[in-house]
CSV table of C-alpha atoms and ligand atoms in Angstrom, one decimal:
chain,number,residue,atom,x,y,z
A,1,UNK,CA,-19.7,-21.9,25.4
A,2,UNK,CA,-18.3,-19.9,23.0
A,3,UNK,CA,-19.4,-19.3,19.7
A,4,UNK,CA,-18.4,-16.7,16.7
A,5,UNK,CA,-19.9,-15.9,13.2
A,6,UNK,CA,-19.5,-18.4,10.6
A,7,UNK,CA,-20.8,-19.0,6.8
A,8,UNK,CA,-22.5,-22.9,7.4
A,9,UNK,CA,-23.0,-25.5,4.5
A,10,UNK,CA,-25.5,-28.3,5.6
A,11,UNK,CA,-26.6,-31.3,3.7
A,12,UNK,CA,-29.9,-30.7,2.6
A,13,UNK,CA,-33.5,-31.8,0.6
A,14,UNK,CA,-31.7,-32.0,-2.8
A,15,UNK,CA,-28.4,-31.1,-2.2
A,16,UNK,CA,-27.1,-28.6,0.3
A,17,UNK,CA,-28.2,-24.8,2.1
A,18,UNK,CA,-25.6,-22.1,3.0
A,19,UNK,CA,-26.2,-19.6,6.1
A,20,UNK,CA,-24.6,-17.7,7.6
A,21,UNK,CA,-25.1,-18.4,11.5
A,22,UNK,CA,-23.3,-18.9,14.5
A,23,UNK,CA,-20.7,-21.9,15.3
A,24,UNK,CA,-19.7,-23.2,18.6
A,25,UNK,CA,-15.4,-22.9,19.1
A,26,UNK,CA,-15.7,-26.6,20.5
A,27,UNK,CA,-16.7,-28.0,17.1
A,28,UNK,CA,-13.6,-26.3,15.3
A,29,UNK,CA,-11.9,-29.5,14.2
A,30,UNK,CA,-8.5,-31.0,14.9
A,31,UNK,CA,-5.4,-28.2,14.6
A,32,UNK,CA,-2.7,-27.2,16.6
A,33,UNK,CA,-3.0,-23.4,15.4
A,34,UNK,CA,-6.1,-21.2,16.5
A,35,UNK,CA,-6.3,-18.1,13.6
A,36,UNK,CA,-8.9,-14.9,14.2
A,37,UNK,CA,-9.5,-14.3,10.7
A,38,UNK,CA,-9.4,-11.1,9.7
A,39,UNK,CA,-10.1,-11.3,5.7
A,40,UNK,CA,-10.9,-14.1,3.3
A,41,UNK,CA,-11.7,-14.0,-0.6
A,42,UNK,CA,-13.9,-15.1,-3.1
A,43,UNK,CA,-12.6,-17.6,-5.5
A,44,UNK,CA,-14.0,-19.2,-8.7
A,45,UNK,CA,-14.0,-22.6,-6.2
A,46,UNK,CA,-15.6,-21.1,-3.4
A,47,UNK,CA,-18.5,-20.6,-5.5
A,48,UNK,CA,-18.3,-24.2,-7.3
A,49,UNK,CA,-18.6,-24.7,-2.8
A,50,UNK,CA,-21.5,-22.2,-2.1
A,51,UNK,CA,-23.5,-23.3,-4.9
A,52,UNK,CA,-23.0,-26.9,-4.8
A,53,UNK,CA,-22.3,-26.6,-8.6
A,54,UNK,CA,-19.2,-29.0,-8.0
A,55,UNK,CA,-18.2,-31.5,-5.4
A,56,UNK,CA,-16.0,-29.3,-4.0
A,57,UNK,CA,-17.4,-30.3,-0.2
A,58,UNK,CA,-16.5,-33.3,1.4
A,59,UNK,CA,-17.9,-33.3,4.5
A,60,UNK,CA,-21.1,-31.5,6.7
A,61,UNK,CA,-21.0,-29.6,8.2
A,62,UNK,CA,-18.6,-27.5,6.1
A,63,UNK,CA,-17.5,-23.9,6.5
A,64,UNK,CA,-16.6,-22.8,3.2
A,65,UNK,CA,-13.7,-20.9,2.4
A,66,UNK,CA,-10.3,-21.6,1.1
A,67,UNK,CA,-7.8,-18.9,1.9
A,68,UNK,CA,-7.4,-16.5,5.0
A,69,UNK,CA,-5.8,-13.7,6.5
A,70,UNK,CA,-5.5,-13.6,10.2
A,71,UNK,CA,-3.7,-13.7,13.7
A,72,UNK,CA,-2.8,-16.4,16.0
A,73,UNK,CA,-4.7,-16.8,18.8
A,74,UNK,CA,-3.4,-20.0,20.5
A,75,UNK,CA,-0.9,-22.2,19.1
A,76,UNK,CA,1.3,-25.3,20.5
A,77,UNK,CA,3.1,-25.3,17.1
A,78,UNK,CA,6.7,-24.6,17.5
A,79,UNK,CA,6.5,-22.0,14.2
A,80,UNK,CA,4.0,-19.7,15.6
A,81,UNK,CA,2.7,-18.0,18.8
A,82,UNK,CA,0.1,-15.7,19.7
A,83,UNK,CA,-0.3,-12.2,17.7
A,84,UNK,CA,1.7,-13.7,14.7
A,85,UNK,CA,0.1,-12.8,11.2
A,86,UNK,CA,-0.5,-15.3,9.1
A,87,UNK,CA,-2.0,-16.2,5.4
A,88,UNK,CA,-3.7,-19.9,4.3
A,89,UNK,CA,-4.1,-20.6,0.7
A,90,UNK,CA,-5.6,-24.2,0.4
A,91,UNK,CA,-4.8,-28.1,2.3
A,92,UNK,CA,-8.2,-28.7,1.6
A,93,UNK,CA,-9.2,-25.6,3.4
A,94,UNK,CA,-13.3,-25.1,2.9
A,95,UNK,CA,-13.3,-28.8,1.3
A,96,UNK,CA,-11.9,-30.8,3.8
A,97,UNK,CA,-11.3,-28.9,6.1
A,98,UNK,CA,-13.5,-26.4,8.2
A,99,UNK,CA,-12.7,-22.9,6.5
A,100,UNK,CA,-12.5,-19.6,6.2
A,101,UNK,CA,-16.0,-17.9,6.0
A,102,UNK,CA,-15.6,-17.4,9.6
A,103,UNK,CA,-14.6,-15.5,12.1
A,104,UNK,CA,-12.2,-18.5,13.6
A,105,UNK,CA,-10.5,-21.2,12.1
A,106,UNK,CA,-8.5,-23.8,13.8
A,107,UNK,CA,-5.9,-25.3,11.0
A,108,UNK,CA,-2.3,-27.6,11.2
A,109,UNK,CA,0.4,-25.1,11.6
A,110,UNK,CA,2.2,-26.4,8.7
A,111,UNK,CA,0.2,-24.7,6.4
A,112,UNK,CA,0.3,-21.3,7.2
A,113,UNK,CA,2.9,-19.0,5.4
A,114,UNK,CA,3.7,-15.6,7.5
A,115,UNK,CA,1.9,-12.6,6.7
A,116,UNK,CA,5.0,-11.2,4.8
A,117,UNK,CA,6.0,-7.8,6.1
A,118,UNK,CA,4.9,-5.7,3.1
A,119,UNK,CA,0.9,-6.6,2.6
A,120,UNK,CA,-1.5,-5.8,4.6
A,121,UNK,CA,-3.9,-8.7,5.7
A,122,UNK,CA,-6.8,-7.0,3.6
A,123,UNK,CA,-3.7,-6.8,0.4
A,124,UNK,CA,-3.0,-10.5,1.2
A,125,UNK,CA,-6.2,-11.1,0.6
A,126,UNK,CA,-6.9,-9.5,-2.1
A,127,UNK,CA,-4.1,-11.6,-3.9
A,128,UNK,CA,-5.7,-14.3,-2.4
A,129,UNK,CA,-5.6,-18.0,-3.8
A,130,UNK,CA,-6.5,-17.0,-7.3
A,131,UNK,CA,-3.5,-14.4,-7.7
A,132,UNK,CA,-1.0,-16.6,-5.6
A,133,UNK,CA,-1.6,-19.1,-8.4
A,134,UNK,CA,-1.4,-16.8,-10.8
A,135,UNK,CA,2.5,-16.0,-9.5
A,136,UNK,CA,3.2,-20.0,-9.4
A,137,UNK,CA,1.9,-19.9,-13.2
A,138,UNK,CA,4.0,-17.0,-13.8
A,139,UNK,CA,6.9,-18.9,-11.8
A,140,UNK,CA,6.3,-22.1,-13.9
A,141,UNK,CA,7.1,-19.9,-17.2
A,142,UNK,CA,10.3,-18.1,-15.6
A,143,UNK,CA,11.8,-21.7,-14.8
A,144,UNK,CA,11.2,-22.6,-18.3
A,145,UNK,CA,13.4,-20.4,-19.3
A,146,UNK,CA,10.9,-16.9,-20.5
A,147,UNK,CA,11.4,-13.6,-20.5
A,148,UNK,CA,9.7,-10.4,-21.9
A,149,UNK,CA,12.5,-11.0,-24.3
A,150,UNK,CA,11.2,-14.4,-25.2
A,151,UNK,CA,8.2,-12.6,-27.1
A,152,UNK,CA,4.6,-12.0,-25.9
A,153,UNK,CA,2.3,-13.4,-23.4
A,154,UNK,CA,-1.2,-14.4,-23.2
A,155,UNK,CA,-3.4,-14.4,-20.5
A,156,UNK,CA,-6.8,-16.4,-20.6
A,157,UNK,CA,-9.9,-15.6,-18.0
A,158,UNK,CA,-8.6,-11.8,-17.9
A,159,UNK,CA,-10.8,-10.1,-16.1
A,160,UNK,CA,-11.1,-13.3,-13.4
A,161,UNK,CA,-9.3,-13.4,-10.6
A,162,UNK,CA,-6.7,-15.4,-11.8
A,163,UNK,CA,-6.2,-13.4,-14.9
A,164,UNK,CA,-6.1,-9.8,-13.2
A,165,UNK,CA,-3.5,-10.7,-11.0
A,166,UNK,CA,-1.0,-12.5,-13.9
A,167,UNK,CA,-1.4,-9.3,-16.0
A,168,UNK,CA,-0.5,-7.2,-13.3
A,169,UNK,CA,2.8,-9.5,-12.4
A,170,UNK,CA,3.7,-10.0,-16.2
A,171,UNK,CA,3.2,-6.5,-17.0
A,172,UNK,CA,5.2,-5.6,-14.2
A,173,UNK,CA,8.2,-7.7,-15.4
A,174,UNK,CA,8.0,-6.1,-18.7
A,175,UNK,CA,6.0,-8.6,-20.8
A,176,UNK,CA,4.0,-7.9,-23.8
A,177,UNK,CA,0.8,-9.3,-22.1
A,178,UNK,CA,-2.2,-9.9,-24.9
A,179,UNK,CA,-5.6,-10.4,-22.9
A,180,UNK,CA,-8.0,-12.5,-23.9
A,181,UNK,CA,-11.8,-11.5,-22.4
A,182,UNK,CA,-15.3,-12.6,-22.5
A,183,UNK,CA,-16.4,-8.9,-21.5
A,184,UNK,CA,-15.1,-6.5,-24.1
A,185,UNK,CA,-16.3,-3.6,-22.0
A,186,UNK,CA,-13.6,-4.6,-19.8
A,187,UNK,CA,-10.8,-3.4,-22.1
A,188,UNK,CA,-9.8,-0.3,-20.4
A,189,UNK,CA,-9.5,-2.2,-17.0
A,190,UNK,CA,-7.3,-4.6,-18.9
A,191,UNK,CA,-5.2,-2.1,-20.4
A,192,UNK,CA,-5.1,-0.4,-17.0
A,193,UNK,CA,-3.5,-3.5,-15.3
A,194,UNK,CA,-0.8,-3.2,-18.1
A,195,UNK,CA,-2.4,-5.6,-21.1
A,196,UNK,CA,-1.0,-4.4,-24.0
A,197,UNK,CA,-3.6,-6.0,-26.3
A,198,UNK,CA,-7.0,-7.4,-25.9
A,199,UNK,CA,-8.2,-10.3,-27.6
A,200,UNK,CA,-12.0,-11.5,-27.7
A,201,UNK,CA,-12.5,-15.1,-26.1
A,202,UNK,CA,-14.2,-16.2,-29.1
A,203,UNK,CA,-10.7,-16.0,-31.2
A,204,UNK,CA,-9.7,-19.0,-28.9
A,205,UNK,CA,-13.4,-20.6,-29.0
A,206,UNK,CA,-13.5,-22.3,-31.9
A,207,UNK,CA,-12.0,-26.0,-32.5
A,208,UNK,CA,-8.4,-26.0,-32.3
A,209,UNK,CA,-6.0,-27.0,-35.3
A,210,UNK,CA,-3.2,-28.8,-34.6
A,211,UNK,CA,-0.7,-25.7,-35.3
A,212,UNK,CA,-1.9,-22.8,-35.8
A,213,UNK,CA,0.0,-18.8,-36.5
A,214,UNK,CA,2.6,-18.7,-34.0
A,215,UNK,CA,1.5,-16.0,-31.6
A,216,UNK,CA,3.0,-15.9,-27.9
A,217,UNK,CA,6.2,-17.6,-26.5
A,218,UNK,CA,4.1,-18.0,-23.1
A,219,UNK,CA,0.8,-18.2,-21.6
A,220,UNK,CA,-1.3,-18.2,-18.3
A,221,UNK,CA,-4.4,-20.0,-18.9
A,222,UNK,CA,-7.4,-19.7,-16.4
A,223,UNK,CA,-10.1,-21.6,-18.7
A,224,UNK,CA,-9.2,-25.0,-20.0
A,225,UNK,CA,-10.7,-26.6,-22.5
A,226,UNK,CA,-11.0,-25.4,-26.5
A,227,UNK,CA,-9.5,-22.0,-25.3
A,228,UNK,CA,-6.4,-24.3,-23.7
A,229,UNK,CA,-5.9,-26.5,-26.8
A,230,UNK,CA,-6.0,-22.4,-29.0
A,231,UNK,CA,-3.5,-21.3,-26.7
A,232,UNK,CA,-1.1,-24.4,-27.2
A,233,UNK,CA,-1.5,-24.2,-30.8
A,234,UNK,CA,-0.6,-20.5,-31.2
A,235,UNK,CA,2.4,-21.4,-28.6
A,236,UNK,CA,6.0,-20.2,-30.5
A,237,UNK,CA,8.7,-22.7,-30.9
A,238,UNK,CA,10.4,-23.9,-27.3
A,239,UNK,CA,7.6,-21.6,-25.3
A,240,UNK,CA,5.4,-23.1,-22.4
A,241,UNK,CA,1.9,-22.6,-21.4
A,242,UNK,CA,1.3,-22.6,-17.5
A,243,UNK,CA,-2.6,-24.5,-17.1
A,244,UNK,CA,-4.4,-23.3,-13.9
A,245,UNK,CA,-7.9,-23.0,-14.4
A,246,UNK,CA,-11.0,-25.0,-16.0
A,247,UNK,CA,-13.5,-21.6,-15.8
A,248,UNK,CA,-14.8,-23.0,-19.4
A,249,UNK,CA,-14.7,-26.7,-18.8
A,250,UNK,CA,-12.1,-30.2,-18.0
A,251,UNK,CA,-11.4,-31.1,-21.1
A,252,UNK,CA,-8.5,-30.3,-23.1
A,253,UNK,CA,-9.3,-31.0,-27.0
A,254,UNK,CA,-5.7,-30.9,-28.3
A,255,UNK,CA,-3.2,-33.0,-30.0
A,256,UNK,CA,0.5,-33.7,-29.2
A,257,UNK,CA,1.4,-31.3,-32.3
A,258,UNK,CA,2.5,-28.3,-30.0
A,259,UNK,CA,4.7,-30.5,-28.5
A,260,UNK,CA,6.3,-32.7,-30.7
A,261,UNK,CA,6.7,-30.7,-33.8
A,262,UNK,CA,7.1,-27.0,-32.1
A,263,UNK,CA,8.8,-28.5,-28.6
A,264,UNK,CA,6.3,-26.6,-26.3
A,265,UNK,CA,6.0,-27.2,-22.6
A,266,UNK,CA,2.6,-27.5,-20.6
A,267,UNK,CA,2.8,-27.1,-17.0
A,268,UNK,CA,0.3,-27.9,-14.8
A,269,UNK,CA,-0.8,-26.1,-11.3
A,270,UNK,CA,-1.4,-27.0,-8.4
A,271,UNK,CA,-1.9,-24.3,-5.1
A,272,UNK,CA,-3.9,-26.8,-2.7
A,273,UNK,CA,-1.3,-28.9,-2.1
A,274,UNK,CA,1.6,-26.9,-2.9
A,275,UNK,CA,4.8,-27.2,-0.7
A,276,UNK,CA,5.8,-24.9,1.8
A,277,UNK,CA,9.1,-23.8,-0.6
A,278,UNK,CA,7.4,-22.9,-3.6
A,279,UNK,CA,4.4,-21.2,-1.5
A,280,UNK,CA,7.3,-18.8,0.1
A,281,UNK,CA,8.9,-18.0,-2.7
A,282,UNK,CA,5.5,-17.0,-4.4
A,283,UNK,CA,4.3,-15.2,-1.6
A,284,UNK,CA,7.7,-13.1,-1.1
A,285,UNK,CA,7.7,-12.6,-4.9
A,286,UNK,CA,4.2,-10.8,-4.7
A,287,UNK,CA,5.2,-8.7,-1.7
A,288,UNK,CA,8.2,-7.8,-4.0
A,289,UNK,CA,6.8,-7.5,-7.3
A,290,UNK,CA,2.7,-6.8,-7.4
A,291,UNK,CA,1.9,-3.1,-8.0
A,292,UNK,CA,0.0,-2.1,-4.9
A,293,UNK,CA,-2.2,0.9,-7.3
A,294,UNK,CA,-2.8,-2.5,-10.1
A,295,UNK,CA,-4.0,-4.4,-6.5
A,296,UNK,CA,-6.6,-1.6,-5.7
A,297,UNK,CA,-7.8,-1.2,-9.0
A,298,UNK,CA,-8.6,-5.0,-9.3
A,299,UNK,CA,-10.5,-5.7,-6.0
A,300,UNK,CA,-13.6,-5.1,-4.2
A,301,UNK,CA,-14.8,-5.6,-0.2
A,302,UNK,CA,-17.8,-7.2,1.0
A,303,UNK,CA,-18.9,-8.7,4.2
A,304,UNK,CA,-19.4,-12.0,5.5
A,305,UNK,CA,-23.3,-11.3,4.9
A,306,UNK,CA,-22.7,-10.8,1.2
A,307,UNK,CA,-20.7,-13.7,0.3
A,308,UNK,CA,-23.3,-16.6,-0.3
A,309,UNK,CA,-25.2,-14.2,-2.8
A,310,UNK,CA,-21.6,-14.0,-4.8
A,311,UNK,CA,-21.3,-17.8,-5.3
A,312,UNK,CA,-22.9,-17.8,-8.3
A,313,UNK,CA,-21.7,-14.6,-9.6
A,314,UNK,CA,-18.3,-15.6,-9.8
A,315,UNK,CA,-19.6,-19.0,-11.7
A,316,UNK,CA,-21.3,-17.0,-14.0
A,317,UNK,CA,-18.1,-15.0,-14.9
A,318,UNK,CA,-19.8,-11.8,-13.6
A,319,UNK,CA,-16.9,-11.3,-11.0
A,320,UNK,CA,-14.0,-8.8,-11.9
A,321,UNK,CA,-10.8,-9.0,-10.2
A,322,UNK,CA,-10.4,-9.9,-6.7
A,323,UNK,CA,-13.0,-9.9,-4.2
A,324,UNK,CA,-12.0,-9.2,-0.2
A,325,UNK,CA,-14.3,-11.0,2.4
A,326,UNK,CA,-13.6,-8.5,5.3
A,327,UNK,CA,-14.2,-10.9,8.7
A,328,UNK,CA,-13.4,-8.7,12.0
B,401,NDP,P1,-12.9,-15.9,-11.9
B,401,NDP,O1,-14.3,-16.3,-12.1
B,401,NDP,O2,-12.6,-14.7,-11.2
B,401,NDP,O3,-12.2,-15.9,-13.4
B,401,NDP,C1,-12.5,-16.8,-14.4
B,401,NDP,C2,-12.6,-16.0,-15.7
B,401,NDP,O4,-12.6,-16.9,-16.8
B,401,NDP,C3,-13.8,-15.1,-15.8
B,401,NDP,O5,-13.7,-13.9,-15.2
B,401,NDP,C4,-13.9,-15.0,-17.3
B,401,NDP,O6,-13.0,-14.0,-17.7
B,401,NDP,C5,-13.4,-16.4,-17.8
B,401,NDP,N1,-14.5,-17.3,-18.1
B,401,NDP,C6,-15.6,-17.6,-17.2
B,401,NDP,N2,-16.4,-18.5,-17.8
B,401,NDP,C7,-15.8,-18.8,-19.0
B,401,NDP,C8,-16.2,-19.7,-20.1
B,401,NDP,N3,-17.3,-20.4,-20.0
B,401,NDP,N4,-15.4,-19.7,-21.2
B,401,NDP,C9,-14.3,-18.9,-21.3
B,401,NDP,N5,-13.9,-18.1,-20.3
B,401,NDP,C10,-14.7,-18.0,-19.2
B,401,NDP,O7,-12.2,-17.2,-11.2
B,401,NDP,P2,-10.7,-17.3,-10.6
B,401,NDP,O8,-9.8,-16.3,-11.2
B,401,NDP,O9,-10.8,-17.3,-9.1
B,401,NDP,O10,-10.3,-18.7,-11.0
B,401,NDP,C11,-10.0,-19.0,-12.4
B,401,NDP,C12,-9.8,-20.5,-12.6
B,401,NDP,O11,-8.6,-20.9,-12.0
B,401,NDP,C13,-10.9,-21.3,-12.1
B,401,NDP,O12,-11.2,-22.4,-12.9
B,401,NDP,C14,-10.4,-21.8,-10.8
B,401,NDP,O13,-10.9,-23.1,-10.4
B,401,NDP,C15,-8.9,-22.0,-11.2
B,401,NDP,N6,-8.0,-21.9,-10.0
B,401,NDP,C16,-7.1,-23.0,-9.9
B,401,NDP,C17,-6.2,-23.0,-8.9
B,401,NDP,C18,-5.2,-24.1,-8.9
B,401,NDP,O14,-4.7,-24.4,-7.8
B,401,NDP,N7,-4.9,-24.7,-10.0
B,401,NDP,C19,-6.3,-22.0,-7.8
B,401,NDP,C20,-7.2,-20.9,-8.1
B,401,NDP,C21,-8.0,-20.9,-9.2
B,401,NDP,P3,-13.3,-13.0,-18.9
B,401,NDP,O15,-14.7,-12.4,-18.6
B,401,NDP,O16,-12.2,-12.0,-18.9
B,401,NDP,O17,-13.4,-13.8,-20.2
């Protein structure tokens, strides 16, 4: 029978174990793609997975991982065939869903997105889950109506995953981007991405008022919670604030001042369950617009063999950048 590589959550004494082992092809589950997987990620949910530190697992045995890179190996959906390259960000993916931690993965063909023509699968992967969302943040402001002319931009989490890749895409597109960072000795890795400022996460710790100084027209938040409720009180007049992240809790300690008496805009996020539009119109706007050199600076390779040790790294908020899970 055959069998490949595979990182394994089991139900165990007290909660769950992660190995990495062996899994038999034959108890892939239901799909009418087969993928070799070539690269996978690291992403602040795949630890909440590897950890157990959240819910994230609904069902043992689970194979953790929720984006991949990868070619087609057998397919009866009409979309792909054999040697096509492909990327999977979410549809409950390393939840619900056997995942990516492995060396196979057996998904529905719908939820692949081609690999598009520009990245590499190892580049693809380094955007990853964590910088697609950060384009359909970035997305969510440009249909509000921002620009770089609109006036600056903040970026919360900056040195996260999330956060690397939205300063990167904002500086790009000429923003003003203002950082905001935990790890002060990650300034001149911020700066490098293009931040034009660095602010200390503490300035957006504390209780926020209900208005406060007026001091971005647009913001990409990766941390919910008290730094959320700063960011929409320092929100300009008519500006929006894209919400993608909880890295510093659920709750969102905030009034309806931002948007009733300054006529903000909150969007919320979603990559799981994305549709297929939006997903191809992010992913062809990263091919198109993320600086490959600002892509290399922000990301790091390990191995299948390292990746249960990173769970809670990441958690921890010890992770900068991107990190690549190179497969085969
Ligand atoms: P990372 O861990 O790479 O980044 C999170 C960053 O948040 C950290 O690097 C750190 O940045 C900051 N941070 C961590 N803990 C705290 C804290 N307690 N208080 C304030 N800041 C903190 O994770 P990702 O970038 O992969 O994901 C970021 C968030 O986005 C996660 O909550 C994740 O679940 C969410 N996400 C949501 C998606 C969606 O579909 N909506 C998809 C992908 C991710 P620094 O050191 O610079 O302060």
């Amino acid at each position: 029978m055959a069998t490949f590589k595979a990182v394994v959550i089991e139900k165990a004494e007290g909660g769950q174990r992660a190995a990495l082992t062996t899994f038999d092809e034959a108890d892939l589950m239901e799909g009418d793609v087969t993928v070799r997987v070539t690269h996978s990620t690291l992403n602040y949910k795949d630890g909440l997975a590897l950890t157990g530190q959240a819910p994230v697992v609904r069902r043992f045995p689970m194979i953790p991982g929720i984006d991949f890179a990868g070619v087609v190996e057998q397919s009866s959906h009409p979309d792909w065939k054999p040697g096509d390259a492909v990327v999977l960000n979410g549809w409950g993916t390393g939840e619900t869903h056997l995942g990516a931690y492995a060396e196979k993965a057996r998904v529905k063909g719908d939820w692949l997105v081609p690999l598009p023509a520009s990245l590499t699968p190892q580049q693809a992967m380094a955007i990853g889950t964590a910088g697609y969302t950060a384009m359909l943040s970035v997305l969510a402001l440009e249909r509000h109506g921002l620009s770089p002319a609109s006036g600056p931009a903040v970026v919360t989490g900056a040195a996260g995953g999330v956060g690397s890749v939205a300063i990167a895409l904002l500086a790009k597109a000429g923003w003003h981007v203002i950082a905001s960072t935990g790890r002060a000795a990650e300034a001149e890795y911020l700066r490098g991405l293009g931040a034009a400022e660095i602010i200390g996460r503490e300035e957006l710790a504390k209780p926020a008022k209900p208005l406060a100084k007026e001091r971005w027209a647009a913001g990409i938040d990766a941390v919910g919670a008290t730094t959320l409720a700063n960011v929409l009180s320092m929100t300009r007049y008519g500006g929006a604030v894209a919400a993608c992240g909880l890295a510093g809790g659920m709750d969102l300690p905030t009034s309806v001042a931002p948007f009733i008496l300054r006529g903000i805009a909150l969007y919320g996020i979603d990559s799981v369950m994305a549709p297929q539009a939006l997903r191809r119109e992010a992913w062809s706007r990263l091919a198109r617009d993320l600086d490959h050199a600002a892509l290399a600076a922000m990301t790091t390779t390990i191995g299948l063999d390292a990746v249960i040790d990173q769970g809670p790294e990441i958690l921890a908020g010890r992770t900068r950048g991107r990190v690549v899970v190179a497969i085969s």
